[in-house]
mmCIF file of C-alpha atoms and ligand atoms in Angstrom:
data_model
loop_
_atom_site.group_PDB
_atom_site.id
_atom_site.type_symbol
_atom_site.label_atom_id
_atom_site.label_comp_id
_atom_site.label_asym_id
_atom_site.label_seq_id
_atom_site.Cartn_x
_atom_site.Cartn_y
_atom_site.Cartn_z
ATOM 1 C CA MET F 1 0.000 0.017 0.007
ATOM 2 C CA PRO F 2 1.477 3.303 -0.969
ATOM 3 C CA ILE F 3 1.961 5.971 1.799
ATOM 4 C CA LEU F 4 -0.090 8.769 0.371
ATOM 5 C CA PRO F 5 0.163 12.588 0.546
ATOM 6 C CA GLY F 6 -1.031 13.823 3.987
ATOM 7 C CA LYS F 7 0.999 11.175 5.772
ATOM 8 C CA THR F 8 4.113 11.799 7.845
ATOM 9 C CA ILE F 9 7.696 10.912 6.712
ATOM 10 C CA GLY F 10 10.294 10.602 9.508
ATOM 11 C CA ILE F 11 13.719 11.541 8.516
ATOM 12 C CA LEU F 12 16.807 10.565 10.572
ATOM 13 C CA GLY F 13 19.456 13.179 10.201
ATOM 14 C CA GLY F 14 18.902 16.929 10.031
ATOM 15 C CA GLY F 15 21.394 18.203 7.445
ATOM 16 C CA GLN F 16 20.987 19.723 3.963
ATOM 17 C CA LEU F 17 20.070 16.382 2.282
ATOM 18 C CA GLY F 18 17.152 16.132 4.785
ATOM 19 C CA ARG F 19 16.246 19.790 4.316
ATOM 20 C CA MET F 20 15.977 19.402 0.541
ATOM 21 C CA PHE F 21 14.070 16.106 0.960
ATOM 22 C CA ALA F 22 11.629 17.908 3.401
ATOM 23 C CA ILE F 23 11.105 20.751 0.845
ATOM 24 C CA ALA F 24 10.169 18.175 -1.804
ATOM 25 C CA ALA F 25 8.000 16.249 0.578
ATOM 26 C CA ARG F 26 6.066 19.247 1.825
ATOM 27 C CA ARG F 27 5.528 20.430 -1.736
ATOM 28 C CA MET F 28 3.813 17.153 -2.412
ATOM 29 C CA GLY F 29 1.624 17.629 0.742
ATOM 30 C CA TYR F 30 3.409 15.220 3.073
ATOM 31 C CA ARG F 31 4.161 16.106 6.697
ATOM 32 C CA VAL F 32 7.839 15.765 7.756
ATOM 33 C CA HIS F 33 9.391 14.953 11.158
ATOM 34 C CA ALA F 34 13.177 15.377 11.529
ATOM 35 C CA PHE F 35 15.402 13.643 14.103
ATOM 36 C CA ASP F 36 18.656 15.236 14.909
ATOM 37 C CA PRO F 37 20.752 15.884 18.035
ATOM 38 C CA THR F 38 21.100 19.638 17.255
ATOM 39 C CA ASN F 39 18.250 22.182 17.595
ATOM 40 C CA ASP F 40 17.251 24.353 14.689
ATOM 41 C CA CYS F 41 19.016 21.936 12.240
ATOM 42 C CA PRO F 42 18.816 22.522 8.507
ATOM 43 C CA THR F 43 16.087 19.890 8.158
ATOM 44 C CA GLY F 44 14.169 20.898 11.225
ATOM 45 C CA GLN F 45 13.940 24.581 9.863
ATOM 46 C CA VAL F 46 11.680 23.324 7.101
ATOM 47 C CA ALA F 47 10.121 20.233 8.730
ATOM 48 C CA ASP F 48 6.696 20.161 10.406
ATOM 49 C CA HIS F 49 8.430 19.002 13.558
ATOM 50 C CA GLU F 50 11.915 18.649 14.864
ATOM 51 C CA VAL F 51 12.982 16.025 17.517
ATOM 52 C CA ASN F 52 16.246 16.713 19.152
ATOM 53 C CA ALA F 53 17.810 13.701 20.918
ATOM 54 C CA ALA F 54 21.137 11.721 20.637
ATOM 55 C CA TYR F 55 21.170 8.932 17.893
ATOM 56 C CA ASP F 56 21.622 6.307 20.611
ATOM 57 C CA ASP F 57 18.634 7.491 22.540
ATOM 58 C CA ILE F 58 16.413 4.521 21.779
ATOM 59 C CA ARG F 59 13.417 5.781 23.634
ATOM 60 C CA ALA F 60 13.398 9.004 21.795
ATOM 61 C CA ALA F 61 13.697 7.081 18.477
ATOM 62 C CA GLU F 62 10.779 4.849 19.307
ATOM 63 C CA ARG F 63 8.461 7.795 20.223
ATOM 64 C CA PHE F 64 9.708 9.486 16.924
ATOM 65 C CA ALA F 65 8.836 6.382 15.039
ATOM 66 C CA ARG F 66 5.279 5.990 16.461
ATOM 67 C CA ASP F 67 4.508 9.606 15.291
ATOM 68 C CA VAL F 68 5.307 8.914 11.621
ATOM 69 C CA ASP F 69 4.192 6.569 8.854
ATOM 70 C CA VAL F 70 7.564 5.566 7.266
ATOM 71 C CA VAL F 71 11.130 6.381 8.075
ATOM 72 C CA THR F 72 14.048 7.253 5.804
ATOM 73 C CA PHE F 73 17.438 8.806 6.518
ATOM 74 C CA GLU F 74 19.957 11.344 5.218
ATOM 75 C CA PHE F 75 22.571 10.581 7.813
ATOM 76 C CA GLU F 76 24.344 7.157 7.565
ATOM 77 C CA ASN F 77 25.808 6.732 11.031
ATOM 78 C CA VAL F 78 22.662 6.189 13.059
ATOM 79 C CA PRO F 79 23.555 3.242 15.448
ATOM 80 C CA ALA F 80 22.276 -0.231 14.350
ATOM 81 C CA GLU F 81 20.439 -0.646 17.619
ATOM 82 C CA THR F 82 18.464 2.530 17.105
ATOM 83 C CA LEU F 83 17.565 1.536 13.516
ATOM 84 C CA ALA F 84 16.462 -1.876 14.690
ATOM 85 C CA ALA F 85 14.217 -0.337 17.393
ATOM 86 C CA ILE F 86 12.646 1.929 14.775
ATOM 87 C CA GLU F 87 12.235 -0.999 12.383
ATOM 88 C CA ARG F 88 10.126 -2.749 14.868
ATOM 89 C CA ILE F 89 7.631 0.001 14.797
ATOM 90 C CA ARG F 90 7.632 1.423 11.253
ATOM 91 C CA PRO F 91 9.121 0.597 7.865
ATOM 92 C CA VAL F 92 12.533 2.016 7.230
ATOM 93 C CA HIS F 93 13.765 2.582 3.666
ATOM 94 C CA PRO F 94 16.296 1.929 2.459
ATOM 95 C CA SER F 95 16.658 -0.988 4.879
ATOM 96 C CA PRO F 96 19.110 -1.044 7.782
ATOM 97 C CA HIS F 97 20.984 -3.952 5.995
ATOM 98 C CA VAL F 98 21.536 -1.673 2.956
ATOM 99 C CA LEU F 99 22.772 1.079 5.213
ATOM 100 C CA ASP F 100 25.167 -1.339 7.057
ATOM 101 C CA THR F 101 26.695 -2.394 3.676
ATOM 102 C CA CYS F 102 27.165 1.188 2.300
ATOM 103 C CA ARG F 103 28.353 2.932 5.436
ATOM 104 C CA HIS F 104 31.278 0.561 6.112
ATOM 105 C CA ARG F 105 33.915 0.492 3.560
ATOM 106 C CA LEU F 106 34.973 -2.993 4.044
ATOM 107 C CA HIS F 107 31.408 -4.379 3.859
ATOM 108 C CA GLU F 108 30.875 -2.193 0.862
ATOM 109 C CA LYS F 109 33.958 -3.367 -0.943
ATOM 110 C CA ASP F 110 33.307 -7.056 0.010
ATOM 111 C CA PHE F 111 29.698 -6.739 -1.259
ATOM 112 C CA LEU F 112 30.925 -5.124 -4.548
ATOM 113 C CA GLY F 113 33.864 -7.436 -5.186
ATOM 114 C CA GLY F 114 31.865 -10.525 -4.052
ATOM 115 C CA ASN F 115 29.108 -9.762 -6.588
ATOM 116 C CA GLY F 116 31.455 -9.228 -9.438
ATOM 117 C CA PHE F 117 31.357 -5.315 -9.527
ATOM 118 C CA PRO F 118 34.596 -3.710 -10.450
ATOM 119 C CA VAL F 119 36.527 -2.172 -7.395
ATOM 120 C CA ALA F 120 40.105 -1.120 -6.924
ATOM 121 C CA ASP F 121 42.292 -3.853 -5.510
ATOM 122 C CA TYR F 122 42.028 -3.556 -1.672
ATOM 123 C CA ARG F 123 43.013 -5.241 1.764
ATOM 124 C CA ALA F 124 41.443 -4.915 5.117
ATOM 125 C CA VAL F 125 44.049 -3.764 7.713
ATOM 126 C CA ARG F 126 43.890 -3.776 11.439
ATOM 127 C CA ASN F 127 47.341 -2.628 12.427
ATOM 128 C CA VAL F 128 50.651 -1.215 10.973
ATOM 129 C CA ASP F 129 51.943 -4.733 10.276
ATOM 130 C CA GLU F 130 48.902 -5.499 8.162
ATOM 131 C CA LEU F 131 49.101 -2.053 6.565
ATOM 132 C CA SER F 132 52.797 -2.669 5.599
ATOM 133 C CA ARG F 133 51.870 -6.063 4.087
ATOM 134 C CA ALA F 134 49.025 -4.469 2.185
ATOM 135 C CA VAL F 135 51.379 -1.831 0.727
ATOM 136 C CA ASP F 136 53.797 -4.507 -0.352
ATOM 137 C CA GLU F 137 51.207 -6.689 -1.945
ATOM 138 C CA LEU F 138 49.216 -3.839 -3.717
ATOM 139 C CA GLY F 139 52.256 -1.760 -4.509
ATOM 140 C CA ALA F 140 52.369 2.091 -3.769
ATOM 141 C CA PRO F 141 50.712 4.381 -4.341
ATOM 142 C CA VAL F 142 47.788 3.338 -2.207
ATOM 143 C CA ILE F 143 45.093 5.128 -0.001
ATOM 144 C CA LEU F 144 44.507 4.122 3.483
ATOM 145 C CA LYS F 145 40.829 4.772 4.474
ATOM 146 C CA SER F 146 39.009 4.242 7.700
ATOM 147 C CA ALA F 147 36.414 1.545 7.406
ATOM 148 C CA ASP F 148 33.743 3.592 9.140
ATOM 149 C CA TYR F 149 32.889 7.227 9.781
ATOM 150 C CA GLY F 150 34.647 8.675 6.794
ATOM 151 C CA TYR F 151 33.215 11.424 4.608
ATOM 152 C CA ASP F 152 34.571 14.391 2.618
ATOM 153 C CA GLY F 153 38.034 12.763 2.478
ATOM 154 C CA LYS F 154 38.278 12.486 6.345
ATOM 155 C CA GLY F 155 40.081 9.406 7.747
ATOM 156 C CA GLN F 156 42.114 8.985 4.468
ATOM 157 C CA VAL F 157 45.820 9.085 3.870
ATOM 158 C CA ARG F 158 47.683 8.573 0.642
ATOM 159 C CA ILE F 159 50.827 6.524 0.897
ATOM 160 C CA ASP F 160 53.330 7.049 -2.072
ATOM 161 C CA ARG F 161 56.263 5.116 -0.485
ATOM 162 C CA THR F 162 56.615 2.461 2.265
ATOM 163 C CA GLU F 163 57.969 4.836 4.870
ATOM 164 C CA ASN F 164 56.001 6.738 7.617
ATOM 165 C CA LEU F 165 53.367 3.886 7.957
ATOM 166 C CA ASP F 166 53.212 4.587 11.694
ATOM 167 C CA ILE F 167 52.116 8.136 10.953
ATOM 168 C CA ALA F 168 49.639 7.056 8.218
ATOM 169 C CA TRP F 169 48.101 4.507 10.593
ATOM 170 C CA SER F 170 47.633 7.109 13.388
ATOM 171 C CA THR F 171 46.311 9.767 10.966
ATOM 172 C CA MET F 172 43.721 7.303 9.724
ATOM 173 C CA GLY F 173 42.641 7.027 13.281
ATOM 174 C CA ARG F 174 40.241 4.038 13.392
ATOM 175 C CA PRO F 175 40.897 0.405 14.429
ATOM 176 C CA LEU F 176 39.982 -0.968 11.018
ATOM 177 C CA GLY F 177 41.040 0.443 7.727
ATOM 178 C CA VAL F 178 40.841 -0.535 3.980
ATOM 179 C CA THR F 179 44.012 -0.008 1.938
ATOM 180 C CA GLU F 180 43.288 0.377 -1.686
ATOM 181 C CA LYS F 181 45.134 1.040 -4.965
ATOM 182 C CA VAL F 182 45.222 4.477 -6.201
ATOM 183 C CA VAL F 183 43.189 4.490 -9.353
ATOM 184 C CA PRO F 184 44.729 6.589 -12.282
ATOM 185 C CA PHE F 185 41.385 7.803 -13.300
ATOM 186 C CA ASP F 186 40.614 10.085 -16.318
ATOM 187 C CA LYS F 187 37.548 11.463 -14.565
ATOM 188 C CA GLU F 188 35.132 10.865 -11.683
ATOM 189 C CA ILE F 189 31.479 10.387 -12.371
ATOM 190 C CA SER F 190 28.408 9.464 -10.232
ATOM 191 C CA VAL F 191 25.088 7.941 -11.050
ATOM 192 C CA ILE F 192 22.010 8.196 -8.656
ATOM 193 C CA CYS F 193 19.631 5.363 -9.145
ATOM 194 C CA ALA F 194 16.104 5.131 -7.627
ATOM 195 C CA ARG F 195 14.519 1.782 -6.964
ATOM 196 C CA THR F 196 11.006 1.080 -5.596
ATOM 197 C CA SER F 197 9.870 -2.063 -3.574
ATOM 198 C CA THR F 198 8.397 -3.436 -6.823
ATOM 199 C CA GLY F 199 11.834 -3.307 -8.409
ATOM 200 C CA GLU F 200 11.254 -0.299 -10.847
ATOM 201 C CA THR F 201 14.546 1.608 -11.293
ATOM 202 C CA SER F 202 15.365 4.902 -12.730
ATOM 203 C CA CYS F 203 18.700 6.780 -13.096
ATOM 204 C CA PHE F 204 19.630 10.471 -13.194
ATOM 205 C CA GLU F 205 21.992 11.573 -15.938
ATOM 206 C CA PRO F 206 25.569 10.698 -14.826
ATOM 207 C CA GLY F 207 27.357 13.783 -13.408
ATOM 208 C CA GLU F 208 31.005 14.494 -13.692
ATOM 209 C CA ASN F 209 32.572 15.382 -10.356
ATOM 210 C CA VAL F 210 35.657 17.374 -9.469
ATOM 211 C CA HIS F 211 36.950 16.943 -5.779
ATOM 212 C CA VAL F 212 39.248 19.402 -4.106
ATOM 213 C CA ARG F 213 41.150 18.094 -0.997
ATOM 214 C CA GLY F 214 38.797 15.130 -0.886
ATOM 215 C CA ILE F 215 35.555 17.261 -0.927
ATOM 216 C CA LEU F 216 33.176 17.528 -3.937
ATOM 217 C CA ASP F 217 33.833 20.915 -5.495
ATOM 218 C CA THR F 218 31.675 20.841 -8.804
ATOM 219 C CA THR F 219 29.431 18.535 -10.633
ATOM 220 C CA SER F 220 28.788 19.090 -14.336
ATOM 221 C CA VAL F 221 25.913 17.367 -16.169
ATOM 222 C CA PRO F 222 25.959 15.700 -18.721
ATOM 223 C CA ALA F 223 29.363 14.313 -17.933
ATOM 224 C CA ALA F 224 31.865 14.501 -20.966
ATOM 225 C CA ILE F 225 31.975 10.750 -21.487
ATOM 226 C CA SER F 226 31.264 8.550 -24.482
ATOM 227 C CA THR F 227 27.783 7.146 -25.069
ATOM 228 C CA LYS F 228 29.157 3.755 -24.311
ATOM 229 C CA THR F 229 30.626 4.718 -20.978
ATOM 230 C CA ARG F 230 27.363 6.675 -20.004
ATOM 231 C CA ALA F 231 25.275 3.445 -20.821
ATOM 232 C CA ALA F 232 27.752 1.205 -18.843
ATOM 233 C CA ALA F 233 27.691 3.622 -15.841
ATOM 234 C CA ILE F 234 23.849 3.539 -15.850
ATOM 235 C CA ASP F 235 23.678 -0.298 -16.208
ATOM 236 C CA LEU F 236 26.252 -0.642 -13.396
ATOM 237 C CA ALA F 237 24.292 1.660 -10.994
ATOM 238 C CA ILE F 238 21.051 -0.175 -11.686
ATOM 239 C CA ALA F 239 22.746 -3.545 -11.269
ATOM 240 C CA ILE F 240 24.149 -2.616 -7.931
ATOM 241 C CA ALA F 241 20.788 -1.190 -6.709
ATOM 242 C CA LYS F 242 19.118 -4.437 -7.736
ATOM 243 C CA SER F 243 21.716 -6.616 -6.095
ATOM 244 C CA LEU F 244 21.495 -4.585 -2.835
ATOM 245 C CA GLN F 245 17.621 -4.509 -3.208
ATOM 246 C CA VAL F 246 17.606 -0.856 -2.393
ATOM 247 C CA VAL F 247 14.216 0.838 -1.884
ATOM 248 C CA GLY F 248 14.982 4.602 -2.133
ATOM 249 C CA LEU F 249 18.119 6.069 -3.782
ATOM 250 C CA LEU F 250 21.529 4.661 -4.321
ATOM 251 C CA ALA F 251 24.390 7.037 -5.387
ATOM 252 C CA VAL F 252 27.275 5.206 -7.020
ATOM 253 C CA GLU F 253 30.552 7.031 -7.310
ATOM 254 C CA MET F 254 32.829 5.745 -10.083
ATOM 255 C CA PHE F 255 36.179 6.353 -11.556
ATOM 256 C CA VAL F 256 36.387 6.460 -15.448
ATOM 257 C CA VAL F 257 39.809 4.828 -16.539
ATOM 258 C CA GLY F 258 39.869 4.754 -20.429
ATOM 259 C CA ASP F 259 36.650 3.107 -21.419
ATOM 260 C CA THR F 260 36.335 1.023 -18.094
ATOM 261 C CA LEU F 261 34.656 1.896 -14.820
ATOM 262 C CA VAL F 262 35.750 1.328 -11.304
ATOM 263 C CA VAL F 263 33.277 1.769 -8.435
ATOM 264 C CA ASN F 264 34.645 3.969 -5.776
ATOM 265 C CA GLU F 265 31.833 4.148 -3.105
ATOM 266 C CA LEU F 266 28.059 3.987 -2.577
ATOM 267 C CA ALA F 267 25.557 6.067 -0.657
ATOM 268 C CA PRO F 268 21.996 4.898 -0.061
ATOM 269 C CA ARG F 269 20.550 8.339 -0.006
ATOM 270 C CA PRO F 270 20.485 11.629 -1.911
ATOM 271 C CA HIS F 271 23.976 12.725 -2.814
ATOM 272 C CA ASN F 272 25.760 16.023 -3.099
ATOM 273 C CA SER F 273 26.468 15.193 -6.761
ATOM 274 C CA GLY F 274 22.802 14.964 -7.436
ATOM 275 C CA HIS F 275 21.892 18.499 -6.246
ATOM 276 C CA PHE F 276 21.749 19.646 -9.859
ATOM 277 C CA SER F 277 18.431 17.676 -10.140
ATOM 278 C CA PHE F 278 16.657 20.154 -7.904
ATOM 279 C CA ASP F 279 16.899 22.826 -10.561
ATOM 280 C CA ALA F 280 17.578 20.961 -13.902
ATOM 281 C CA CYS F 281 15.396 17.874 -13.864
ATOM 282 C CA VAL F 282 11.790 16.994 -14.215
ATOM 283 C CA THR F 283 11.984 15.219 -10.894
ATOM 284 C CA SER F 284 14.582 16.039 -8.284
ATOM 285 C CA GLN F 285 16.575 13.282 -6.474
ATOM 286 C CA PHE F 286 14.747 14.424 -3.288
ATOM 287 C CA GLU F 287 11.239 13.812 -4.834
ATOM 288 C CA GLN F 288 12.468 10.551 -6.206
ATOM 289 C CA GLN F 289 13.604 9.439 -2.788
ATOM 290 C CA LEU F 290 10.147 10.442 -1.446
ATOM 291 C CA ARG F 291 8.286 8.497 -4.166
ATOM 292 C CA ALA F 292 10.429 5.405 -3.803
ATOM 293 C CA VAL F 293 10.108 5.419 -0.010
ATOM 294 C CA CYS F 294 6.326 6.114 -0.228
ATOM 295 C CA GLY F 295 5.768 3.384 -2.822
ATOM 296 C CA LEU F 296 4.589 5.813 -5.437
ATOM 297 C CA PRO F 297 5.464 5.578 -9.227
ATOM 298 C CA LEU F 298 8.907 7.114 -9.801
ATOM 299 C CA GLY F 299 9.082 10.533 -11.582
ATOM 300 C CA ASP F 300 10.888 11.268 -14.868
ATOM 301 C CA PRO F 301 14.531 12.107 -13.952
ATOM 302 C CA ALA F 302 15.057 13.666 -17.523
ATOM 303 C CA LEU F 303 17.628 16.494 -17.620
ATOM 304 C CA LEU F 304 15.849 19.676 -18.800
ATOM 305 C CA SER F 305 19.117 21.633 -19.518
ATOM 306 C CA PRO F 306 22.976 21.125 -19.118
ATOM 307 C CA VAL F 307 23.775 22.320 -15.586
ATOM 308 C CA ALA F 308 26.612 22.548 -13.160
ATOM 309 C CA MET F 309 26.717 22.756 -9.391
ATOM 310 C CA ALA F 310 29.476 24.353 -7.210
ATOM 311 C CA ASN F 311 29.613 23.795 -3.343
ATOM 312 C CA LEU F 312 29.906 26.676 -0.945
ATOM 313 C CA LEU F 313 32.102 25.748 1.864
ATOM 314 C CA GLY F 314 32.428 27.556 5.213
ATOM 315 C CA ASP F 315 35.788 28.857 4.013
ATOM 316 C CA LEU F 316 33.995 31.401 1.979
ATOM 317 C CA TRP F 317 32.664 33.115 5.041
ATOM 318 C CA GLN F 318 35.970 33.589 6.805
ATOM 319 C CA ILE F 319 36.525 37.226 6.003
ATOM 320 C CA SER F 320 32.788 38.307 5.659
ATOM 321 C CA GLU F 321 29.421 37.205 4.611
ATOM 322 C CA PRO F 322 29.577 36.253 0.831
ATOM 323 C CA ASP F 323 28.189 38.898 -1.569
ATOM 324 C CA TRP F 324 24.942 37.112 -2.691
ATOM 325 C CA PRO F 325 23.580 39.912 -4.971
ATOM 326 C CA ARG F 326 26.875 40.075 -6.852
ATOM 327 C CA ALA F 327 26.940 36.275 -7.450
ATOM 328 C CA LEU F 328 23.260 36.402 -8.718
ATOM 329 C CA ALA F 329 24.078 39.381 -10.898
ATOM 330 C CA VAL F 330 26.575 37.309 -12.873
ATOM 331 C CA ASP F 331 23.700 35.699 -14.776
ATOM 332 C CA PRO F 332 20.005 35.108 -14.129
ATOM 333 C CA ARG F 333 20.504 31.374 -14.717
ATOM 334 C CA VAL F 334 22.494 31.179 -11.483
ATOM 335 C CA LYS F 335 20.595 29.770 -8.554
ATOM 336 C CA LEU F 336 21.507 29.904 -4.854
ATOM 337 C CA HIS F 337 20.785 27.260 -2.246
ATOM 338 C CA LEU F 338 21.737 27.872 1.363
ATOM 339 C CA TYR F 339 21.268 25.296 4.066
ATOM 340 C CA GLY F 340 20.527 27.490 7.240
ATOM 341 C CA LYS F 341 23.678 26.484 9.134
ATOM 342 C CA GLN F 342 24.703 29.046 11.767
ATOM 343 C CA GLN F 343 28.406 28.272 12.008
ATOM 344 C CA ALA F 344 30.375 28.615 8.805
ATOM 345 C CA LEU F 345 33.333 26.179 9.706
ATOM 346 C CA LEU F 346 36.191 25.597 7.398
ATOM 347 C CA GLY F 347 35.266 22.682 5.084
ATOM 348 C CA ARG F 348 31.666 22.664 6.065
ATOM 349 C CA LYS F 349 29.084 22.545 3.307
ATOM 350 C CA MET F 350 26.977 25.716 3.714
ATOM 351 C CA GLY F 351 25.172 25.814 0.401
ATOM 352 C CA HIS F 352 25.651 25.461 -3.302
ATOM 353 C CA LEU F 353 25.124 27.301 -6.495
ATOM 354 C CA THR F 354 23.868 25.916 -9.781
ATOM 355 C CA ALA F 355 23.803 27.359 -13.241
ATOM 356 C CA ILE F 356 22.152 26.080 -16.428
ATOM 357 C CA ALA F 357 23.623 26.865 -19.875
ATOM 358 C CA GLN F 358 23.872 25.607 -23.471
ATOM 359 C CA THR F 359 26.487 22.947 -22.571
ATOM 360 C CA SER F 360 27.783 21.497 -19.222
ATOM 361 C CA SER F 361 31.146 23.147 -19.650
ATOM 362 C CA GLU F 362 29.517 26.558 -20.205
ATOM 363 C CA ALA F 363 27.337 25.904 -17.123
ATOM 364 C CA ARG F 364 30.559 25.025 -15.136
ATOM 365 C CA LYS F 365 32.261 28.263 -16.200
ATOM 366 C CA LEU F 366 29.247 30.211 -15.287
ATOM 367 C CA VAL F 367 28.746 28.694 -11.817
ATOM 368 C CA LEU F 368 32.570 29.058 -11.081
ATOM 369 C CA ARG F 369 32.390 32.836 -12.132
ATOM 370 C CA ALA F 370 29.410 33.359 -9.800
ATOM 371 C CA ARG F 371 31.202 31.686 -6.906
ATOM 372 C CA GLU F 372 34.334 33.713 -7.527
ATOM 373 C CA SER F 373 32.316 36.757 -7.402
ATOM 374 C CA LEU F 374 31.149 35.985 -3.875
ATOM 375 C CA ALA F 375 34.330 37.034 -2.240
HETATM 376 P P1 ADP R 1 34.563 10.060 0.898
HETATM 377 O O1 ADP R 1 33.597 9.122 1.720
HETATM 378 O O2 ADP R 1 35.316 11.014 1.818
HETATM 379 O O3 ADP R 1 33.842 10.752 -0.207
HETATM 380 P P2 ADP R 1 35.979 8.642 -1.142
HETATM 381 O O4 ADP R 1 36.452 7.247 -1.023
HETATM 382 O O5 ADP R 1 34.959 8.958 -2.090
HETATM 383 O O6 ADP R 1 35.635 9.232 0.334
HETATM 384 O O7 ADP R 1 37.276 9.486 -1.466
HETATM 385 C C1 ADP R 1 37.291 10.922 -1.716
HETATM 386 C C2 ADP R 1 37.994 11.222 -3.009
HETATM 387 O O8 ADP R 1 39.416 10.853 -2.975
HETATM 388 C C3 ADP R 1 37.481 10.508 -4.232
HETATM 389 O O9 ADP R 1 36.350 11.189 -4.779
HETATM 390 C C4 ADP R 1 38.685 10.622 -5.141
HETATM 391 O O10 ADP R 1 38.831 11.814 -5.662
HETATM 392 C C5 ADP R 1 39.751 10.310 -4.198
HETATM 393 N N1 ADP R 1 40.093 8.896 -4.086
HETATM 394 C C6 ADP R 1 39.566 8.023 -3.191
HETATM 395 N N2 ADP R 1 39.966 6.728 -3.419
HETATM 396 C C7 ADP R 1 40.700 6.810 -4.516
HETATM 397 C C8 ADP R 1 41.474 5.810 -5.275
HETATM 398 N N3 ADP R 1 41.472 4.569 -4.891
HETATM 399 N N4 ADP R 1 42.224 6.234 -6.289
HETATM 400 C C9 ADP R 1 42.281 7.546 -6.654
HETATM 401 N N5 ADP R 1 41.627 8.527 -6.010
HETATM 402 C C10 ADP R 1 40.817 8.181 -4.933
HETATM 403 MG MG1 MG R 2 33.061 9.858 -1.924
#
């Protein structure tokens, strides 16, 4: 039975992904309850109701679950016990099993590799000796990544030679790591795939991503890739979403190496590289998540115009508030999204800009010009 407009969606996590999800849900007449430890969180500001409690407060999570009709998430690190308690009361989509696979790099790589999906050669490492062996076996350069709690390049160390492994290990900072080969990629792309409980799937146009210091900087769509690579990327994302039995969204980050693809990582939720869809697609990734989670038919993800997105990090605020009118004066096709975060910390995602244009490279130039004019 679909969960119809008028019903209440519970979302775990109160960041920008939840905020944009809440905007899409409220537009379609749903009620939204947000669960986040921090008061006045980005999602809470646009939700009908905000619950502030720690993610391990099972009692609070159970009360939250009883007040909603279905639960989804935008934050991956909700403890398994909390998710299990919620799942006993209301459906959770995507399932906690999917979440557990995607938020743990080793589970994720074992799932991908074990099902024949292409991943960079990797080893699980529990200490410096195992790291040393992994570097020998794989051959430098490699990247050591924490198995859990990593995002925006945090918990990652590149190792070019075999020295300084003690420092690399302590910089990574977690008891379990994954050491993987550096992939000499030509470009990075991502595909966001939606899947319903009846097995219907639908993908957004692949985006081309540029990262700066491990953090997504820009996404340009369509990606400058061959028709064959585009089709292969979409097929790969659908195959992974099917294999995982995702109900909701699955973002698949990939490296393009010549005409082959290597999967980098998965996220079972809306993704920063899909923000373009809010301004440039018939259906946004947030509305698509809503439809999938509620059991409604998926919307058309078609791209209405080439587009580019540029993130706005807290760094931009260090001298003074960015000059918004000046950025918008660059071109009327420039759009501003701000997440309502009070503290502009270095590296913190505060908002983003998008611009549509005749081609994705023109759109990228435009959005970068707008961002430069902020300072
Ligand atoms: P996060 O969870 O922080 O996004 P990722 O594993 O996606 O972590 O790594 C962040 C970025 O670091 C990637 O988008 C890519 O630019 C670079 N990177 C990560 N792993 C590799 C690799 N094996 N080879 C080359 N570059 C990599
Ligand atoms: Mg990533």
